[in-house]
PDB file of C-alpha atoms and ligand atoms in Angstrom:
ATOM      1  CA  MET A   1      95.904  82.508  75.000  1.00 66.00           C
ATOM      2  CA  ILE A   2      97.528  85.936  75.350  1.00 76.00           C
ATOM      3  CA  GLU A   3     100.346  86.169  77.947  1.00 92.00           C
ATOM      4  CA  TYR A   4      99.667  88.034  81.179  1.00 93.00           C
ATOM      5  CA  LYS A   5     102.313  90.696  80.598  1.00 94.00           C
ATOM      6  CA  ASN A   6     100.860  91.402  77.153  1.00 96.00           C
ATOM      7  CA  LEU A   7      97.424  91.723  78.678  1.00 96.00           C
ATOM      8  CA  VAL A   8      98.729  94.183  81.267  1.00 97.00           C
ATOM      9  CA  GLU A   9     100.396  96.186  78.534  1.00 97.00           C
ATOM     10  CA  LYS A  10      97.160  96.243  76.529  1.00 98.00           C
ATOM     11  CA  ILE A  11      95.248  97.481  79.584  1.00 98.00           C
ATOM     12  CA  ASN A  12      97.880 100.099  80.393  1.00 98.00           C
ATOM     13  CA  ASN A  13      97.608 101.487  76.862  1.00 98.00           C
ATOM     14  CA  CYS A  14      93.858 101.030  76.465  1.00 98.00           C
ATOM     15  CA  THR A  15      91.661 103.773  75.045  1.00 98.00           C
ATOM     16  CA  ASN A  16      88.599 101.617  74.372  1.00 97.00           C
ATOM     17  CA  CYS A  17      86.502 104.153  76.250  1.00 98.00           C
ATOM     18  CA  CYS A  18      86.930 107.744  77.341  1.00 97.00           C
ATOM     19  CA  LEU A  19      88.205 106.738  80.812  1.00 98.00           C
ATOM     20  CA  GLY A  20      91.444 105.720  79.118  1.00 98.00           C
ATOM     21  CA  TYR A  21      92.125 109.391  78.309  1.00 98.00           C
ATOM     22  CA  LYS A  22      91.557 110.590  81.867  1.00 95.00           C
ATOM     23  CA  ARG A  23      93.391 108.082  84.029  1.00 98.00           C
ATOM     24  CA  THR A  24      96.640 108.605  85.901  1.00 98.00           C
ATOM     25  CA  LYS A  25      97.313 104.863  85.847  1.00 98.00           C
ATOM     26  CA  ALA A  26      95.287 101.924  84.644  1.00 98.00           C
ATOM     27  CA  VAL A  27      94.687  99.260  87.287  1.00 98.00           C
ATOM     28  CA  PRO A  28      94.880  95.845  85.652  1.00 98.00           C
ATOM     29  CA  GLY A  29      94.766  93.719  88.822  1.00 98.00           C
ATOM     30  CA  GLU A  30      97.246  91.806  90.952  1.00 97.00           C
ATOM     31  CA  GLY A  31      97.819  88.675  92.964  1.00 97.00           C
ATOM     32  CA  SER A  32      98.635  85.072  92.453  1.00 93.00           C
ATOM     33  CA  PHE A  33      98.103  83.515  89.037  1.00 91.00           C
ATOM     34  CA  SER A  34      97.752  80.118  90.615  1.00 93.00           C
ATOM     35  CA  SER A  35      95.120  81.367  93.011  1.00 96.00           C
ATOM     36  CA  ASP A  36      91.908  79.453  93.532  1.00 97.00           C
ATOM     37  CA  ILE A  37      90.057  82.670  94.376  1.00 98.00           C
ATOM     38  CA  PHE A  38      89.356  85.503  91.939  1.00 98.00           C
ATOM     39  CA  LEU A  39      87.913  88.644  93.523  1.00 98.00           C
ATOM     40  CA  THR A  40      86.453  91.392  91.437  1.00 98.00           C
ATOM     41  CA  GLY A  41      85.309  94.822  92.525  1.00 98.00           C
ATOM     42  CA  GLU A  42      83.785  97.640  90.573  1.00 98.00           C
ATOM     43  CA  ALA A  43      86.353 100.208  89.463  1.00 98.00           C
ATOM     44  CA  PRO A  44      89.515 101.921  90.697  1.00 98.00           C
ATOM     45  CA  GLY A  45      89.117 104.928  92.989  1.00 98.00           C
ATOM     46  CA  TYR A  46      91.500 107.804  93.632  1.00 98.00           C
ATOM     47  CA  TYR A  47      94.300 105.837  95.341  1.00 98.00           C
ATOM     48  CA  GLU A  48      94.080 102.981  92.869  1.00 98.00           C
ATOM     49  CA  ASP A  49      94.306 105.459  89.962  1.00 98.00           C
ATOM     50  CA  GLN A  50      97.393 107.004  91.563  1.00 98.00           C
ATOM     51  CA  SER A  51      99.153 103.726  92.316  1.00 98.00           C
ATOM     52  CA  GLY A  52      97.984 101.393  89.537  1.00 98.00           C
ATOM     53  CA  LYS A  53      97.041  98.794  92.184  1.00 98.00           C
ATOM     54  CA  PRO A  54      93.557  97.518  93.024  1.00 98.00           C
ATOM     55  CA  PHE A  55      91.955  98.097  96.413  1.00 98.00           C
ATOM     56  CA  VAL A  56      94.614 100.177  98.141  1.00 98.00           C
ATOM     57  CA  GLY A  57      92.325 102.880  99.599  1.00 97.00           C
ATOM     58  CA  ARG A  58      90.041 102.515 102.634  1.00 97.00           C
ATOM     59  CA  ALA A  59      87.890  99.855 101.008  1.00 98.00           C
ATOM     60  CA  GLY A  60      91.092  98.003 100.163  1.00 98.00           C
ATOM     61  CA  GLN A  61      92.314  98.155 103.744  1.00 98.00           C
ATOM     62  CA  LEU A  62      89.033  96.627 104.828  1.00 98.00           C
ATOM     63  CA  LEU A  63      89.375  93.975 102.135  1.00 98.00           C
ATOM     64  CA  ASP A  64      92.832  93.114 103.522  1.00 98.00           C
ATOM     65  CA  LYS A  65      91.309  92.682 106.986  1.00 98.00           C
ATOM     66  CA  LEU A  66      88.480  90.533 105.650  1.00 98.00           C
ATOM     67  CA  LEU A  67      91.019  88.314 103.897  1.00 98.00           C
ATOM     68  CA  GLU A  68      93.166  88.169 107.033  1.00 98.00           C
ATOM     69  CA  SER A  69      90.100  87.115 109.041  1.00 98.00           C
ATOM     70  CA  ILE A  70      90.014  83.924 106.963  1.00 98.00           C
ATOM     71  CA  ASN A  71      93.788  83.481 107.011  1.00 98.00           C
ATOM     72  CA  LEU A  72      94.371  84.732 103.500  1.00 98.00           C
ATOM     73  CA  SER A  73      96.449  87.575 102.191  1.00 97.00           C
ATOM     74  CA  ARG A  74      96.516  89.370  98.878  1.00 96.00           C
ATOM     75  CA  LYS A  75      99.236  87.008  97.717  1.00 95.00           C
ATOM     76  CA  ASP A  76      96.845  84.086  98.020  1.00 97.00           C
ATOM     77  CA  VAL A  77      94.148  85.552  95.793  1.00 98.00           C
ATOM     78  CA  TYR A  78      93.820  87.458  92.542  1.00 98.00           C
ATOM     79  CA  ILE A  79      92.114  90.869  92.753  1.00 98.00           C
ATOM     80  CA  THR A  80      90.791  92.957  89.909  1.00 98.00           C
ATOM     81  CA  ASN A  81      87.898  95.226  88.948  1.00 98.00           C
ATOM     82  CA  LEU A  82      85.289  95.336  86.200  1.00 98.00           C
ATOM     83  CA  LEU A  83      86.736  98.633  85.032  1.00 98.00           C
ATOM     84  CA  LYS A  84      90.467  99.067  84.788  1.00 98.00           C
ATOM     85  CA  CYS A  85      90.328 102.893  84.845  1.00 98.00           C
ATOM     86  CA  ARG A  86      88.801 105.256  87.385  1.00 98.00           C
ATOM     87  CA  PRO A  87      85.461 106.868  86.525  1.00 98.00           C
ATOM     88  CA  PRO A  88      85.413 110.625  87.275  1.00 97.00           C
ATOM     89  CA  ASN A  89      84.530 111.348  90.923  1.00 95.00           C
ATOM     90  CA  ASN A  90      84.127 107.611  91.471  1.00 94.00           C
ATOM     91  CA  ARG A  91      80.744 107.619  89.760  1.00 97.00           C
ATOM     92  CA  ASP A  92      79.081 104.312  88.925  1.00 96.00           C
ATOM     93  CA  PRO A  93      80.443 102.487  85.879  1.00 97.00           C
ATOM     94  CA  LEU A  94      78.437 102.994  82.680  1.00 97.00           C
ATOM     95  CA  PRO A  95      77.309  99.986  80.630  1.00 97.00           C
ATOM     96  CA  ASP A  96      79.531 101.038  77.688  1.00 97.00           C
ATOM     97  CA  GLU A  97      82.553 101.238  79.995  1.00 98.00           C
ATOM     98  CA  ILE A  98      81.824  97.813  81.454  1.00 98.00           C
ATOM     99  CA  ASN A  99      81.543  96.401  77.935  1.00 97.00           C
ATOM    100  CA  ALA A 100      84.717  98.151  76.791  1.00 97.00           C
ATOM    101  CA  CYS A 101      86.624  96.402  79.608  1.00 98.00           C
ATOM    102  CA  GLY A 102      84.729  93.107  79.261  1.00 97.00           C
ATOM    103  CA  ASP A 103      87.354  91.189  77.287  1.00 97.00           C
ATOM    104  CA  TYR A 104      90.049  92.014  79.834  1.00 98.00           C
ATOM    105  CA  LEU A 105      88.039  90.475  82.639  1.00 98.00           C
ATOM    106  CA  LYS A 106      87.307  87.435  80.478  1.00 97.00           C
ATOM    107  CA  GLU A 107      90.988  86.996  79.650  1.00 97.00           C
ATOM    108  CA  GLN A 108      92.007  87.358  83.298  1.00 97.00           C
ATOM    109  CA  LEU A 109      89.460  84.757  84.277  1.00 97.00           C
ATOM    110  CA  GLU A 110      90.742  82.363  81.619  1.00 96.00           C
ATOM    111  CA  MET A 111      94.341  82.885  82.736  1.00 96.00           C
ATOM    112  CA  ILE A 112      93.727  82.446  86.443  1.00 96.00           C
ATOM    113  CA  SER A 113      91.109  79.725  85.981  1.00 96.00           C
ATOM    114  CA  PRO A 114      89.992  80.027  89.615  1.00 97.00           C
ATOM    115  CA  LYS A 115      87.923  77.599  91.615  1.00 96.00           C
ATOM    116  CA  LEU A 116      85.819  80.454  92.968  1.00 97.00           C
ATOM    117  CA  ILE A 117      84.830  83.931  91.798  1.00 98.00           C
ATOM    118  CA  VAL A 118      83.972  86.364  94.603  1.00 98.00           C
ATOM    119  CA  THR A 119      82.051  89.407  93.405  1.00 98.00           C
ATOM    120  CA  LEU A 120      82.325  92.526  95.562  1.00 98.00           C
ATOM    121  CA  GLY A 121      79.128  94.524  95.194  1.00 98.00           C
ATOM    122  CA  ARG A 122      76.341  94.850  92.682  1.00 97.00           C
ATOM    123  CA  TYR A 123      78.167  95.659  89.444  1.00 98.00           C
ATOM    124  CA  PRO A 124      80.435  92.619  89.240  1.00 98.00           C
ATOM    125  CA  LEU A 125      77.573  90.369  90.330  1.00 98.00           C
ATOM    126  CA  THR A 126      75.294  91.538  87.535  1.00 97.00           C
ATOM    127  CA  ARG A 127      78.107  91.493  84.990  1.00 97.00           C
ATOM    128  CA  PHE A 128      78.394  87.754  85.532  1.00 97.00           C
ATOM    129  CA  LEU A 129      74.776  86.994  86.422  1.00 97.00           C
ATOM    130  CA  PRO A 130      72.561  89.717  84.915  1.00 97.00           C
ATOM    131  CA  ASN A 131      69.336  88.447  86.462  1.00 96.00           C
ATOM    132  CA  ARG A 132      70.599  88.490  90.026  1.00 97.00           C
ATOM    133  CA  THR A 133      70.441  91.251  92.616  1.00 97.00           C
ATOM    134  CA  LEU A 134      72.467  91.595  95.796  1.00 96.00           C
ATOM    135  CA  ALA A 135      69.206  91.343  97.725  1.00 95.00           C
ATOM    136  CA  ASN A 136      68.393  87.910  96.312  1.00 93.00           C
ATOM    137  CA  SER A 137      71.840  86.446  96.098  1.00 96.00           C
ATOM    138  CA  ARG A 138      74.498  87.858  98.407  1.00 97.00           C
ATOM    139  CA  GLY A 139      76.027  85.277 100.688  1.00 97.00           C
ATOM    140  CA  ARG A 140      74.960  82.557  98.238  1.00 96.00           C
ATOM    141  CA  LEU A 141      76.967  80.166  96.167  1.00 96.00           C
ATOM    142  CA  MET A 142      75.952  80.338  92.522  1.00 97.00           C
ATOM    143  CA  LYS A 143      77.646  79.535  89.230  1.00 97.00           C
ATOM    144  CA  TYR A 144      78.874  81.588  86.301  1.00 97.00           C
ATOM    145  CA  LYS A 145      79.160  79.176  83.389  1.00 94.00           C
ATOM    146  CA  ASN A 146      80.753  76.331  85.292  1.00 92.00           C
ATOM    147  CA  ILE A 147      82.653  78.415  87.827  1.00 96.00           C
ATOM    148  CA  PRO A 148      81.278  78.695  91.359  1.00 97.00           C
ATOM    149  CA  LEU A 149      80.514  82.317  92.184  1.00 98.00           C
ATOM    150  CA  PHE A 150      79.974  83.813  95.618  1.00 98.00           C
ATOM    151  CA  SER A 151      78.479  87.274  95.913  1.00 98.00           C
ATOM    152  CA  VAL A 152      79.160  89.643  98.822  1.00 98.00           C
ATOM    153  CA  TYR A 153      78.636  93.318  99.535  1.00 98.00           C
ATOM    154  CA  HIS A 154      81.279  95.780  98.392  1.00 98.00           C
ATOM    155  CA  PRO A 155      83.700  96.707 101.220  1.00 98.00           C
ATOM    156  CA  ALA A 156      82.919 100.411 100.638  1.00 98.00           C
ATOM    157  CA  ALA A 157      79.278  99.656 101.527  1.00 98.00           C
ATOM    158  CA  GLY A 158      80.511  98.021 104.736  1.00 98.00           C
ATOM    159  CA  LEU A 159      82.422 101.195 105.604  1.00 98.00           C
ATOM    160  CA  ARG A 160      79.259 103.251 105.207  1.00 98.00           C
ATOM    161  CA  ASN A 161      76.894 101.027 107.149  1.00 98.00           C
ATOM    162  CA  GLY A 162      77.490  98.980 110.289  1.00 98.00           C
ATOM    163  CA  ASN A 163      74.794  96.402 109.481  1.00 98.00           C
ATOM    164  CA  ILE A 164      76.312  95.776 106.076  1.00 98.00           C
ATOM    165  CA  MET A 165      79.745  95.496 107.684  1.00 98.00           C
ATOM    166  CA  ALA A 166      78.485  92.727 109.987  1.00 98.00           C
ATOM    167  CA  ILE A 167      76.917  90.856 107.052  1.00 98.00           C
ATOM    168  CA  LEU A 168      80.058  91.284 104.949  1.00 98.00           C
ATOM    169  CA  LYS A 169      82.275  89.920 107.717  1.00 98.00           C
ATOM    170  CA  ASN A 170      79.965  86.966 108.185  1.00 98.00           C
ATOM    171  CA  ASP A 171      79.809  86.262 104.447  1.00 98.00           C
ATOM    172  CA  PHE A 172      83.604  86.192 104.291  1.00 98.00           C
ATOM    173  CA  THR A 173      83.654  83.479 106.954  1.00 98.00           C
ATOM    174  CA  LYS A 174      81.741  81.284 104.483  1.00 98.00           C
ATOM    175  CA  ILE A 175      84.581  81.360 101.939  1.00 98.00           C
ATOM    176  CA  PRO A 176      86.768  78.718 103.660  1.00 97.00           C
ATOM    177  CA  GLU A 177      83.693  76.454 103.945  1.00 96.00           C
ATOM    178  CA  ILE A 178      83.008  76.914 100.255  1.00 96.00           C
ATOM    179  CA  MET A 179      86.632  76.115  99.374  1.00 96.00           C
ATOM    180  CA  GLU A 180      86.343  73.008 101.499  1.00 94.00           C
ATOM    181  CA  ARG A 181      83.179  71.971  99.632  1.00 92.00           C
ATOM    182  CA  LEU A 182      84.946  72.660  96.344  1.00 91.00           C
ATOM    183  CA  ASN A 183      87.960  70.600  97.318  1.00 86.00           C
ATOM    184  CA  VAL A 184      85.709  67.698  98.193  1.00 82.00           C
ATOM    185  CA  ALA A 185      83.942  68.077  94.830  1.00 74.00           C
ATOM    186  CA  LYS A 186      87.304  68.079  93.037  1.00 68.00           C
ATOM    187  CA  ASN A 187      85.825  68.086  89.545  1.00 55.00           C
ATOM    188  CA  LYS A 188      84.397  71.547  90.294  1.00 53.00           C
ATOM    189  CA  ASP A 189      80.919  70.159  89.850  1.00 67.00           C
ATOM    190  CA  ILE A 190      79.837  71.569  93.151  1.00 72.00           C
ATOM    191  CA  GLN A 191      76.145  71.965  93.877  1.00 72.00           C
ATOM    192  CA  THR A 192      75.101  75.555  94.215  1.00 77.00           C
ATOM    193  CA  ASP A 193      72.951  76.769  97.077  1.00 74.00           C
ATOM    194  CA  SER A 194      69.879  76.814  94.834  1.00 73.00           C
ATOM    195  CA  GLN A 195      70.531  73.217  93.715  1.00 68.00           C
ATOM    196  CA  LEU A 196      70.715  72.352  97.397  1.00 61.00           C
ATOM    197  CA  ASN A 197      67.484  74.309  97.927  1.00 53.00           C
ATOM    198  CA  LEU A 198      69.274  76.703 100.262  1.00 55.00           C
ATOM    199  CA  PHE A 199      67.652  79.627  98.447  1.00 59.00           C
TER     200      PHE A 199
HETATM  201  N1  URA B   1      86.619  99.976  94.905  1.00 74.39           N
HETATM  202  C1  URA B   1      86.667  99.047  93.918  1.00 74.39           C
HETATM  203  O1  URA B   1      85.650  98.538  93.496  1.00 74.39           O
HETATM  204  N2  URA B   1      87.848  98.737  93.443  1.00 74.39           N
HETATM  205  C2  URA B   1      88.976  99.235  93.902  1.00 74.39           C
HETATM  206  O2  URA B   1      90.037  98.865  93.395  1.00 74.39           O
HETATM  207  C3  URA B   1      88.897 100.188  94.933  1.00 74.39           C
HETATM  208  C4  URA B   1      87.710 100.543  95.427  1.00 74.39           C
END
């Protein structure tokens, strides 16, 4: 397996798609490598592109608060995005861009080997589980391959809409319960919500 610093270097020098020619800084991801929780958003925005760090703008400040609300900080989790470079004007990621970055996400996942993936918004959810939609699966525990996956709204959506904010906050409160369930099912063979007929 490639070493983390080599992966970061590859991402920082990547020109697999045209976004690599337009970025200020690539945003590989950050956090604890021994973390049980792997969060992935969509793509860097303006502040992330400037700083090279994920989720440092307004959505990131909300993410910090959501983590704090369940007694976690950035140091306790690993945070990345589907895309490692900012799309112009923060437009939605294109399928080719998501594919061009796909191996990086896969390698990060292999390195961190988390107990839980938390997808922030629609794009990361459908990257892992193409047949799902936020409408039919947010707030639910599912699985990607054998890794439990929990899907929530993107924090930026929470900033735009008070109802979504309330749902997002409530969904975050489920994360400690899920970790508890996972720790009980130590072999990671946790039952998903659909196996438990919860949806
Ligand atoms: N939105 C994302 O999806 N990722 C970031 O890093 C910042 C905003």
